[in-house]
Short mmCIF file of C-alpha atoms in Angstrom, two decimals:
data_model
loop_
_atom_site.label_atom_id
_atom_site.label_comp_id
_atom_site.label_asym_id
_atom_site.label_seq_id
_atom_site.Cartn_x
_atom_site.Cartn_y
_atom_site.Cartn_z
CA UNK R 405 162.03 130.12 86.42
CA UNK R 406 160.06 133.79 86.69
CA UNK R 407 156.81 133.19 88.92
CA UNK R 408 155.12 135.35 86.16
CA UNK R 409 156.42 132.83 83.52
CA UNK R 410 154.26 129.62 85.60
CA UNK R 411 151.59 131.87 85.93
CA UNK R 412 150.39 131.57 82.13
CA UNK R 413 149.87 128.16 82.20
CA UNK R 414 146.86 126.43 83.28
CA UNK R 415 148.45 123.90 86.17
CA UNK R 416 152.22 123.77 87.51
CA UNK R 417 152.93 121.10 89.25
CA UNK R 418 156.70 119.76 91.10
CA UNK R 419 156.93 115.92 92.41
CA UNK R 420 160.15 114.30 93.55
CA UNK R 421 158.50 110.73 94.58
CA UNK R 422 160.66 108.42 96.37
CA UNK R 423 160.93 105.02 94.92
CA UNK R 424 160.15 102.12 96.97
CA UNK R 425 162.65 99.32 98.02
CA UNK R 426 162.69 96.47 95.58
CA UNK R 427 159.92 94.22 95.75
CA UNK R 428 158.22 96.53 97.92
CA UNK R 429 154.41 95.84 97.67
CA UNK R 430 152.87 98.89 96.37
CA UNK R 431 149.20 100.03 97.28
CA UNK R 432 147.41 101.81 95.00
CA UNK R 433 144.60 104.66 96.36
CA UNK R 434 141.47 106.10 95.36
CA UNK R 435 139.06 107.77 97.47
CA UNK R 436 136.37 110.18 96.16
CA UNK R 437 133.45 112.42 98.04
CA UNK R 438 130.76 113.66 95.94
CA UNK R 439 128.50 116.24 97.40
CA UNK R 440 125.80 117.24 95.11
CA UNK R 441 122.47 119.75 95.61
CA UNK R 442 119.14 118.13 95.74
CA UNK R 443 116.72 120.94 95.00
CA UNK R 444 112.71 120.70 95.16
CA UNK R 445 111.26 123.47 92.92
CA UNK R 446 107.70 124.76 91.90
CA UNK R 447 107.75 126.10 88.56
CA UNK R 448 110.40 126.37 85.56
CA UNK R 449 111.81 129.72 86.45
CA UNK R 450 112.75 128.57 89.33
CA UNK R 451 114.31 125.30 87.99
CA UNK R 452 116.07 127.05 85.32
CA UNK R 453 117.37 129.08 87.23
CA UNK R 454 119.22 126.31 89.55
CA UNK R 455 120.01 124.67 86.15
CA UNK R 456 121.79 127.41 84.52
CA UNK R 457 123.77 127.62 87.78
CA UNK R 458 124.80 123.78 87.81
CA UNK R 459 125.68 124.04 83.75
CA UNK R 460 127.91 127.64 84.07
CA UNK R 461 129.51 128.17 80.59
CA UNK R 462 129.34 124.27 79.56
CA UNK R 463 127.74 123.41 76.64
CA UNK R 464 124.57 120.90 77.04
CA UNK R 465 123.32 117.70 75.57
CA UNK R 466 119.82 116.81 76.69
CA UNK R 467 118.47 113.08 76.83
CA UNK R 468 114.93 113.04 77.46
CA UNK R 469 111.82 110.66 76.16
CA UNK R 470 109.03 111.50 73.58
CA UNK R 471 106.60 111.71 76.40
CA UNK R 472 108.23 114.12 78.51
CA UNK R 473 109.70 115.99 74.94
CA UNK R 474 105.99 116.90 73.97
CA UNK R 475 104.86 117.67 77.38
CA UNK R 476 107.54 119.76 78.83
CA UNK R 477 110.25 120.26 76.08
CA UNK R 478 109.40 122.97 74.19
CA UNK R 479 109.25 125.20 77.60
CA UNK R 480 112.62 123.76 78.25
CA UNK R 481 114.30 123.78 76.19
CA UNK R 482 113.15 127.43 75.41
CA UNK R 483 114.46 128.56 78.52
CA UNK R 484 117.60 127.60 77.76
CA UNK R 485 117.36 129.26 74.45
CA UNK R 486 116.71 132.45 76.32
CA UNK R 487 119.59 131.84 78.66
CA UNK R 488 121.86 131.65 75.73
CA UNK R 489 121.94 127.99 75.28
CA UNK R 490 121.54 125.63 72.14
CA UNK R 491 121.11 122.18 73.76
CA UNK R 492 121.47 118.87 71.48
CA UNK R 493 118.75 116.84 72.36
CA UNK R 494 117.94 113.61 71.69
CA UNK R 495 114.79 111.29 72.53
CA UNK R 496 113.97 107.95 73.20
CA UNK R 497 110.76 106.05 73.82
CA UNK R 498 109.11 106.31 77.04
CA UNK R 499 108.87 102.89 79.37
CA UNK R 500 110.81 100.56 81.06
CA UNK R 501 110.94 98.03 78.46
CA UNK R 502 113.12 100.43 76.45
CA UNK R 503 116.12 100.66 79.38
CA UNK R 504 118.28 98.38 77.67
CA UNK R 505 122.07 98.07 76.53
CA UNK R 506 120.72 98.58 73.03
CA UNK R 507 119.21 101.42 73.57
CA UNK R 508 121.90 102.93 75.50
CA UNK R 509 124.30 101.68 72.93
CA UNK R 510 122.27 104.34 70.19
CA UNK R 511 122.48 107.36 72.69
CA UNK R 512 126.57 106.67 72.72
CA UNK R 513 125.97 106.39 69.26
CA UNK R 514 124.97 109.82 69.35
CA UNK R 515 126.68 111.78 71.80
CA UNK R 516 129.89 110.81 69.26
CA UNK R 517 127.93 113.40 66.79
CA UNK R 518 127.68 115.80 69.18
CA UNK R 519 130.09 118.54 70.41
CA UNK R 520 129.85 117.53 73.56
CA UNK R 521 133.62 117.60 75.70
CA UNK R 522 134.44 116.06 79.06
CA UNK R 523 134.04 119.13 80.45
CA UNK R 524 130.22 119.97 79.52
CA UNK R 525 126.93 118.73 80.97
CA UNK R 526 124.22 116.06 80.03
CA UNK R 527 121.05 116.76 81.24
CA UNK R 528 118.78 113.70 81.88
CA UNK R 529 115.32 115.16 81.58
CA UNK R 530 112.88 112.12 82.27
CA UNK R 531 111.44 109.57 84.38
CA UNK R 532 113.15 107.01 86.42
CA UNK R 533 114.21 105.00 83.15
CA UNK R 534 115.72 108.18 81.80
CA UNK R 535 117.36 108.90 84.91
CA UNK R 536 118.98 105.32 85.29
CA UNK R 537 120.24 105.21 81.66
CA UNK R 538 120.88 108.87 80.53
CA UNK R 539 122.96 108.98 84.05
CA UNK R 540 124.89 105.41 83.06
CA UNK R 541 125.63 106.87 79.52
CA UNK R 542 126.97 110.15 80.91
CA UNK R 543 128.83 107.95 83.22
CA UNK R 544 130.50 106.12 80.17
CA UNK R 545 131.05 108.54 77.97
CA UNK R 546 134.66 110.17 77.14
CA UNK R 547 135.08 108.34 80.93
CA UNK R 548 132.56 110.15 82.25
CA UNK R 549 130.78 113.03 81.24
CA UNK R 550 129.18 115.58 84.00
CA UNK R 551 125.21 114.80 84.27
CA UNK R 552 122.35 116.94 85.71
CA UNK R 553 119.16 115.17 86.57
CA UNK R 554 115.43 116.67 85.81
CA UNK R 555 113.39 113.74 87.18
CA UNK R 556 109.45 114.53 85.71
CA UNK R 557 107.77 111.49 87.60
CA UNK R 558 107.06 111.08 91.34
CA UNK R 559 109.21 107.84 91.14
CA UNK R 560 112.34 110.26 89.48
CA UNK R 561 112.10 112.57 92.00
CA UNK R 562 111.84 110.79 95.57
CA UNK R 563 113.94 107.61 94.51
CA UNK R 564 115.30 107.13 90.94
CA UNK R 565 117.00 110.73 90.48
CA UNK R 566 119.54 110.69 94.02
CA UNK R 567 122.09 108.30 94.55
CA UNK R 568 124.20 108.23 91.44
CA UNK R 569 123.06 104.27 90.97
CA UNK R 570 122.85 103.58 87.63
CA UNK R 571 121.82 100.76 85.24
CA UNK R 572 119.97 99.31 82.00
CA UNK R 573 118.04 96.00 82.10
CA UNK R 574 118.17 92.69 80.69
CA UNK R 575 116.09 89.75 79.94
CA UNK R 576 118.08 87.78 82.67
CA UNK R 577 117.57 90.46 85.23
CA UNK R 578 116.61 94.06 85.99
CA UNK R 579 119.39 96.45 86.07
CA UNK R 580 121.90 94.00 85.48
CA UNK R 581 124.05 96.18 83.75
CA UNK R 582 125.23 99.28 85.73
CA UNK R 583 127.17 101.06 88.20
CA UNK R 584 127.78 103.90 90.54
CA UNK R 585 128.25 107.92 89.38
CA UNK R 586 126.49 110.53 91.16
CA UNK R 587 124.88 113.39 89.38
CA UNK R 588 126.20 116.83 89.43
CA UNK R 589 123.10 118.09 90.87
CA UNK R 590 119.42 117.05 91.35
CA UNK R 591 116.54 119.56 90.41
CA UNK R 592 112.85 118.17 91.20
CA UNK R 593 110.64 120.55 89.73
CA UNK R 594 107.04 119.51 91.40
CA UNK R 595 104.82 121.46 88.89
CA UNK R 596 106.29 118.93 86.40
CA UNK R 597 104.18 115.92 88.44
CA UNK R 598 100.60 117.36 87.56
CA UNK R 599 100.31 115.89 84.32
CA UNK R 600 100.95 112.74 86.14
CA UNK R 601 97.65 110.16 86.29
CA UNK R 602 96.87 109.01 89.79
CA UNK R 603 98.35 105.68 89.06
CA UNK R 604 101.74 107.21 88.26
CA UNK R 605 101.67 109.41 91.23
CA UNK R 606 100.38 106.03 93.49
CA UNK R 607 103.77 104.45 92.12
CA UNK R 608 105.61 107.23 93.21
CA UNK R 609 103.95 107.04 96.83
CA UNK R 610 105.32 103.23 97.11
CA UNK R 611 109.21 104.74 97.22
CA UNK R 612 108.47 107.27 99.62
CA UNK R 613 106.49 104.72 101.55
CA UNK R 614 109.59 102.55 101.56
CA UNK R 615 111.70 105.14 102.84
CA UNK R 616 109.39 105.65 106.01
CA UNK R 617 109.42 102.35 107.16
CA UNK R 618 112.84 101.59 106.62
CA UNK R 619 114.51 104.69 107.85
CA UNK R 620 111.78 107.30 108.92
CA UNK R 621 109.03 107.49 111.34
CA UNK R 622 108.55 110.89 111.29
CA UNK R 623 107.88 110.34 107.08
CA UNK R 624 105.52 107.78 107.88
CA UNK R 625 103.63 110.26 109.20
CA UNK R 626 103.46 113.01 107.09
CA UNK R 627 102.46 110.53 103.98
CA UNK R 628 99.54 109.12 106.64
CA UNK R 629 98.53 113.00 107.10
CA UNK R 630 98.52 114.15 103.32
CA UNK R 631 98.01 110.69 101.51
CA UNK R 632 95.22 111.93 99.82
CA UNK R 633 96.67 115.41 99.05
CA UNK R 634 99.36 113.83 97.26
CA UNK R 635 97.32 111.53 95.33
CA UNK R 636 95.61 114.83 94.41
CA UNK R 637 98.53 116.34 92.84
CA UNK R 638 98.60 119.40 95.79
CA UNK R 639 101.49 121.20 94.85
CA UNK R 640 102.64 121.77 99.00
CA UNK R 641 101.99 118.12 100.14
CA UNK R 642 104.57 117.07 96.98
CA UNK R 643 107.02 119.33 97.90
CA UNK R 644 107.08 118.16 101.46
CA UNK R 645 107.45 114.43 100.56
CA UNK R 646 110.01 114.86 97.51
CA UNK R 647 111.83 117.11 99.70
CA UNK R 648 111.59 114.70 102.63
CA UNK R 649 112.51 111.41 100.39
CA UNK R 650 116.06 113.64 99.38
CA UNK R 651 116.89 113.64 103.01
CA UNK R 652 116.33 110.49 103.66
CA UNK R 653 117.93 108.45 101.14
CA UNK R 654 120.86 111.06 100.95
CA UNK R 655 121.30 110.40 104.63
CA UNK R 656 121.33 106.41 103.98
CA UNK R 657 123.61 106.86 100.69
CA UNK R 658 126.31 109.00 102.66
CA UNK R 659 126.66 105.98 105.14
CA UNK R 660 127.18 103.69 102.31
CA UNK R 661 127.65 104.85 98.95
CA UNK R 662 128.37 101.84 96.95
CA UNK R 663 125.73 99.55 98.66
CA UNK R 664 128.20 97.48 100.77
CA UNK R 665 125.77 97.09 103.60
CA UNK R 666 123.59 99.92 105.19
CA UNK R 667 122.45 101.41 102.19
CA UNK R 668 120.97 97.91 101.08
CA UNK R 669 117.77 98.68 103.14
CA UNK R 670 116.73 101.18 100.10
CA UNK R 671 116.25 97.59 98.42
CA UNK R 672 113.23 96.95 100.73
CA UNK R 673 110.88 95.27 98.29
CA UNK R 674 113.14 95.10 95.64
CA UNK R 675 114.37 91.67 96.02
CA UNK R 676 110.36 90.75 94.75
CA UNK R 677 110.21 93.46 92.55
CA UNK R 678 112.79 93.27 90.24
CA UNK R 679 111.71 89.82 89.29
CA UNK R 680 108.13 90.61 89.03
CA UNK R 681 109.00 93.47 86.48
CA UNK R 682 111.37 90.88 84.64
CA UNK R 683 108.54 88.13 84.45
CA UNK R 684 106.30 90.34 82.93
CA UNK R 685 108.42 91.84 80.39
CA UNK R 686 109.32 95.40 82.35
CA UNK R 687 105.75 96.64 80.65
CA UNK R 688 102.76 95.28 82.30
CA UNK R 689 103.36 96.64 86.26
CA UNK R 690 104.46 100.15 87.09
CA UNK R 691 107.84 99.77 89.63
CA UNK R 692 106.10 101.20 92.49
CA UNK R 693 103.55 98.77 91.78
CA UNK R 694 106.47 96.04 91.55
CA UNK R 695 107.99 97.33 94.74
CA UNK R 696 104.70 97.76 97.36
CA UNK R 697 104.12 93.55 96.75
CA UNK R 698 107.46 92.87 96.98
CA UNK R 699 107.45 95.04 99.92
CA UNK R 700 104.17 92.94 101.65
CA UNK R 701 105.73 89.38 101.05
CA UNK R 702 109.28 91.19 102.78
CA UNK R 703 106.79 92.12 105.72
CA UNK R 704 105.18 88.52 105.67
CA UNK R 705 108.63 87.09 106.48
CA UNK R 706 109.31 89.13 108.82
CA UNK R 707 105.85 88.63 111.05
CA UNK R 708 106.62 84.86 109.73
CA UNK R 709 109.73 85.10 112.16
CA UNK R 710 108.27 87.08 114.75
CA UNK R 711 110.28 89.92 113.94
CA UNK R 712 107.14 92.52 112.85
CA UNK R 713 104.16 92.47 115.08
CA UNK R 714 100.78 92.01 113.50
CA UNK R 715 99.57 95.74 114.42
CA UNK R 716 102.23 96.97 112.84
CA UNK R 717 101.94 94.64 109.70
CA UNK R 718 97.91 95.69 109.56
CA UNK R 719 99.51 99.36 109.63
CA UNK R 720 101.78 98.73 106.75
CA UNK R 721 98.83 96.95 104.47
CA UNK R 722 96.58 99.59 105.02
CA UNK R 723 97.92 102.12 104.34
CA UNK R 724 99.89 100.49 101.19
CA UNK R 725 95.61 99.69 100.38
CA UNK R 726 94.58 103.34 101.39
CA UNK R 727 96.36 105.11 98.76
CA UNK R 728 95.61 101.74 96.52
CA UNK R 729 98.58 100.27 95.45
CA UNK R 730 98.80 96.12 95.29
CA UNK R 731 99.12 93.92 97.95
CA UNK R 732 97.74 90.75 96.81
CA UNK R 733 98.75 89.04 93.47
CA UNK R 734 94.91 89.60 92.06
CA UNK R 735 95.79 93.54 92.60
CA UNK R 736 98.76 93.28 89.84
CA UNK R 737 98.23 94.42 86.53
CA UNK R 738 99.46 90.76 84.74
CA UNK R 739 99.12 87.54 86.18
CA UNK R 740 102.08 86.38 87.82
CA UNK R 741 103.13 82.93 86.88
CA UNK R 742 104.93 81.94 90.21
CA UNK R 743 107.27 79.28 88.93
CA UNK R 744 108.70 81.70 86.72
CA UNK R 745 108.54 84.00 88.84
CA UNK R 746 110.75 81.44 91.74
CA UNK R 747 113.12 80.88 88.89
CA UNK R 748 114.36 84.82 88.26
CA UNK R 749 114.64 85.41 91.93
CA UNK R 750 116.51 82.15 91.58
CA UNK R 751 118.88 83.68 88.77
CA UNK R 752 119.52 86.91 90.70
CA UNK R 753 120.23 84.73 94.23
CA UNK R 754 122.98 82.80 91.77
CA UNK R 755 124.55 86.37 90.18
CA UNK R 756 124.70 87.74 93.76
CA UNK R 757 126.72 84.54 94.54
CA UNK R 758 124.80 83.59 97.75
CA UNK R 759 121.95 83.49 99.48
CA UNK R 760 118.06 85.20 99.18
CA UNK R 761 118.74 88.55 100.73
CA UNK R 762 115.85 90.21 101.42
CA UNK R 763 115.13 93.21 103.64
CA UNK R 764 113.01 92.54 106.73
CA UNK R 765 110.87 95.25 108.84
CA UNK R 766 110.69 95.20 111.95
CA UNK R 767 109.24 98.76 113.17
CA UNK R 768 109.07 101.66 111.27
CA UNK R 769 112.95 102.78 111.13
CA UNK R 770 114.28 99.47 112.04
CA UNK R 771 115.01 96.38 109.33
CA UNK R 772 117.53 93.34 109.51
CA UNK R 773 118.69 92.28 106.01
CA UNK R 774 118.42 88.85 106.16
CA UNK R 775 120.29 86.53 103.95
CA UNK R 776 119.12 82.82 105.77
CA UNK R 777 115.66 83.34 104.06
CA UNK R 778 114.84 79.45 102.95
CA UNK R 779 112.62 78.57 99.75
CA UNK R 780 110.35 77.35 102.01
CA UNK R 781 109.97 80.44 103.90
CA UNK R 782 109.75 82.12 100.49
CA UNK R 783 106.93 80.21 99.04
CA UNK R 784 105.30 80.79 102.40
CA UNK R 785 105.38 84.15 101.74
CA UNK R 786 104.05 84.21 97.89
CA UNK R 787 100.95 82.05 99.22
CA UNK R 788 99.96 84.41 101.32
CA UNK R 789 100.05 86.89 98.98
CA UNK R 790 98.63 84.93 96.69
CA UNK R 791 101.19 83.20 94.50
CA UNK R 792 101.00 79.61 94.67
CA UNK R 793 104.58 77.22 94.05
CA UNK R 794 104.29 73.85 93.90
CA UNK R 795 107.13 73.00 96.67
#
């Protein structure tokens, strides 16, 4: 056959496998390596233009929530008009307690309207709950669906937006329902974080905090230099720390990228915080907010052991108090009721099948994860933060 004749067609391909011996155990393979840009911009030109070049000639669907649609959407989605583009957008409400399966179920719902191929682009344009469900719909759409995340919130843009990890919540649990697809591209557009309030941007400062003690000296110290500047919404000093948190936890995801082991020290404070957000209804606390007290009790354990010296325990609280984020129970938004609270860490110990696993600090940039954490050392913990269990 003419060389000229093959050449029309989109693929040509030849095989001549070999067939194994009978009863010949057969393996089957799969490996995958996504590598994906994780831009910091300063103004929508500028992320546009990084946009257009992640979408090329595909045609868009943008998920985004009422919030960020009357803030930000019009000069959006604009832009893309300009560029040539008619996105489909839908919206959805803004907050946490609206990541669920139902929710997720109507934006499937949707995307069936749409004209929307395998081969185009969904842009998640949002907080973290936009990220972690648009991304888990584009994931399960048509098989999988290319996505492009716009993170809008501090939290979206140092933590929530990189990684690929995906999920919706439940009543049992807090993304409960998930999995693992990483995003075409990451564009975190820092002009987008000034309408933030300072409580938003303090939640957002709890991640990136996280990242310096677990993997990061050197970010330790540039959120201790420009704490305030970031509370303050300076444009530089959020560049530097979104741009810094990408490094890190793209560092710490390419070691591990399905969470078998190293990359479980991104769950520092987690193992606290996804309960607390569950006993409270994923409304009344803020994740960061979640996430610095589940962080303290983690730390309490670990000076509990002897593993995390005092000085270095005083260091972490202070500065968590500095930039004024909760390490006490009486700092949370909503009482915490600490036998229900025992009872969903409980739930989530028994759908891990094992053990409490909880990440433990021991310096800045070193942790054990620690899965021989007793009750008793637990409630130890929650007293001195201030949540009493009856033992």
């Amino acid at each position: 056959m003419s060389t000229e004749l093959l050449s029309r067609h989109l693929l040509h391909t030849r095989d001549a496998i070999l067939l194994p011996a009978p009863g010949q155990l057969v393996e089957g393979r799969a490996e995958r390596r996504d590598r994906y840009p994780i831009a910091v911009t300063r103004s929508l030109p500028e992320t546009l233009e990084r946009l257009l070049e992640l979408i090329g000639e595909a045609h868009v669907a943008v998920i985004t929530d009422r919030t960020v649609a009357e803030l930000h959407g019009e000069a959006l989605l604009g832009g893309l008009g300009d560029a040539g583009f008619e996105p489909e957008v839908v919206t959805v409400p803004a907050g946490e307690r609206h990541k669920t399966l139902p929710q997720a179920f109507e934006l499937l719902d949707w995307l069936t309207g749409t004209q929307l191929t395998r081969r185009d682009v969904i842009v998640t344009f949002g907080g973290g709950v936009v990220v972690d469900m648009g991304g888990w719909v584009a994931s399960c759409y048509m098989r999988g669906v290319p996505y492009v995340n716009l993170p809008t919130t501090l939290v979206g843009q140092v933590d929530a937006g990189i990684g690929g990890k995906l999920a919706v919540n439940h009543p049992v649990a807090k993304n409960l329902i998930g999995g693992f697809c990483a995003p075409r591209g990451v564009i975190s557009d820092v002009s987008f974080l000034c309408t933030l309030d300072r409580r938003q941007l303090r939640a957002g400062l709890a991640e990136s905090i996280k990242k310096a003690i677990i993997a990061s000296p050197d970010y330790w110290d540039l959120i201790e230099d420009s704490a305030e500047a970031i509370l303050a919404a300076d444009p530089d000093a959020l560049a530097r720390l979104v741009h810094g948190a990408g490094a890190i936890k793209a560092e710490l995801i390419a070691r591990d990228p399905f969470e078998r082991d190293s990359r479980r020290t991104l769950g520092f404070g987690h193992a606290l915080a996804h309960p607390l957000e569950t006993v409270t209804g994923y409304d009344a606390l803020l994740h960061g907010e979640a996430v610095a007290f589940g962080m303290v009790v983690e730390a309490r354990m670990a000076t509990a052991r002897g593993l995390l010296s005092d000085e270095t325990l005083s260091r972490l609280l202070g500065l968590l108090r500095r930039v004024g984020l909760p390490t006490a129970a009486d700092e949370l938004a909503a009482p915490i009721d600490g036998d229900r609270l025992l009872a969903a860490i409980e739930r989530i110990r028994l759908i891990r099948g094992g053990g409490y696993r909880f990440v433990l600090p021991i310096e800045l940039g070193e942790t054990v994860i620690a899965d021989d954490v007793s009750p008793g050392e637990l409630r130890a913990a929650l007293a001195a933060c201030g949540i009493r269990v009856p033992g």
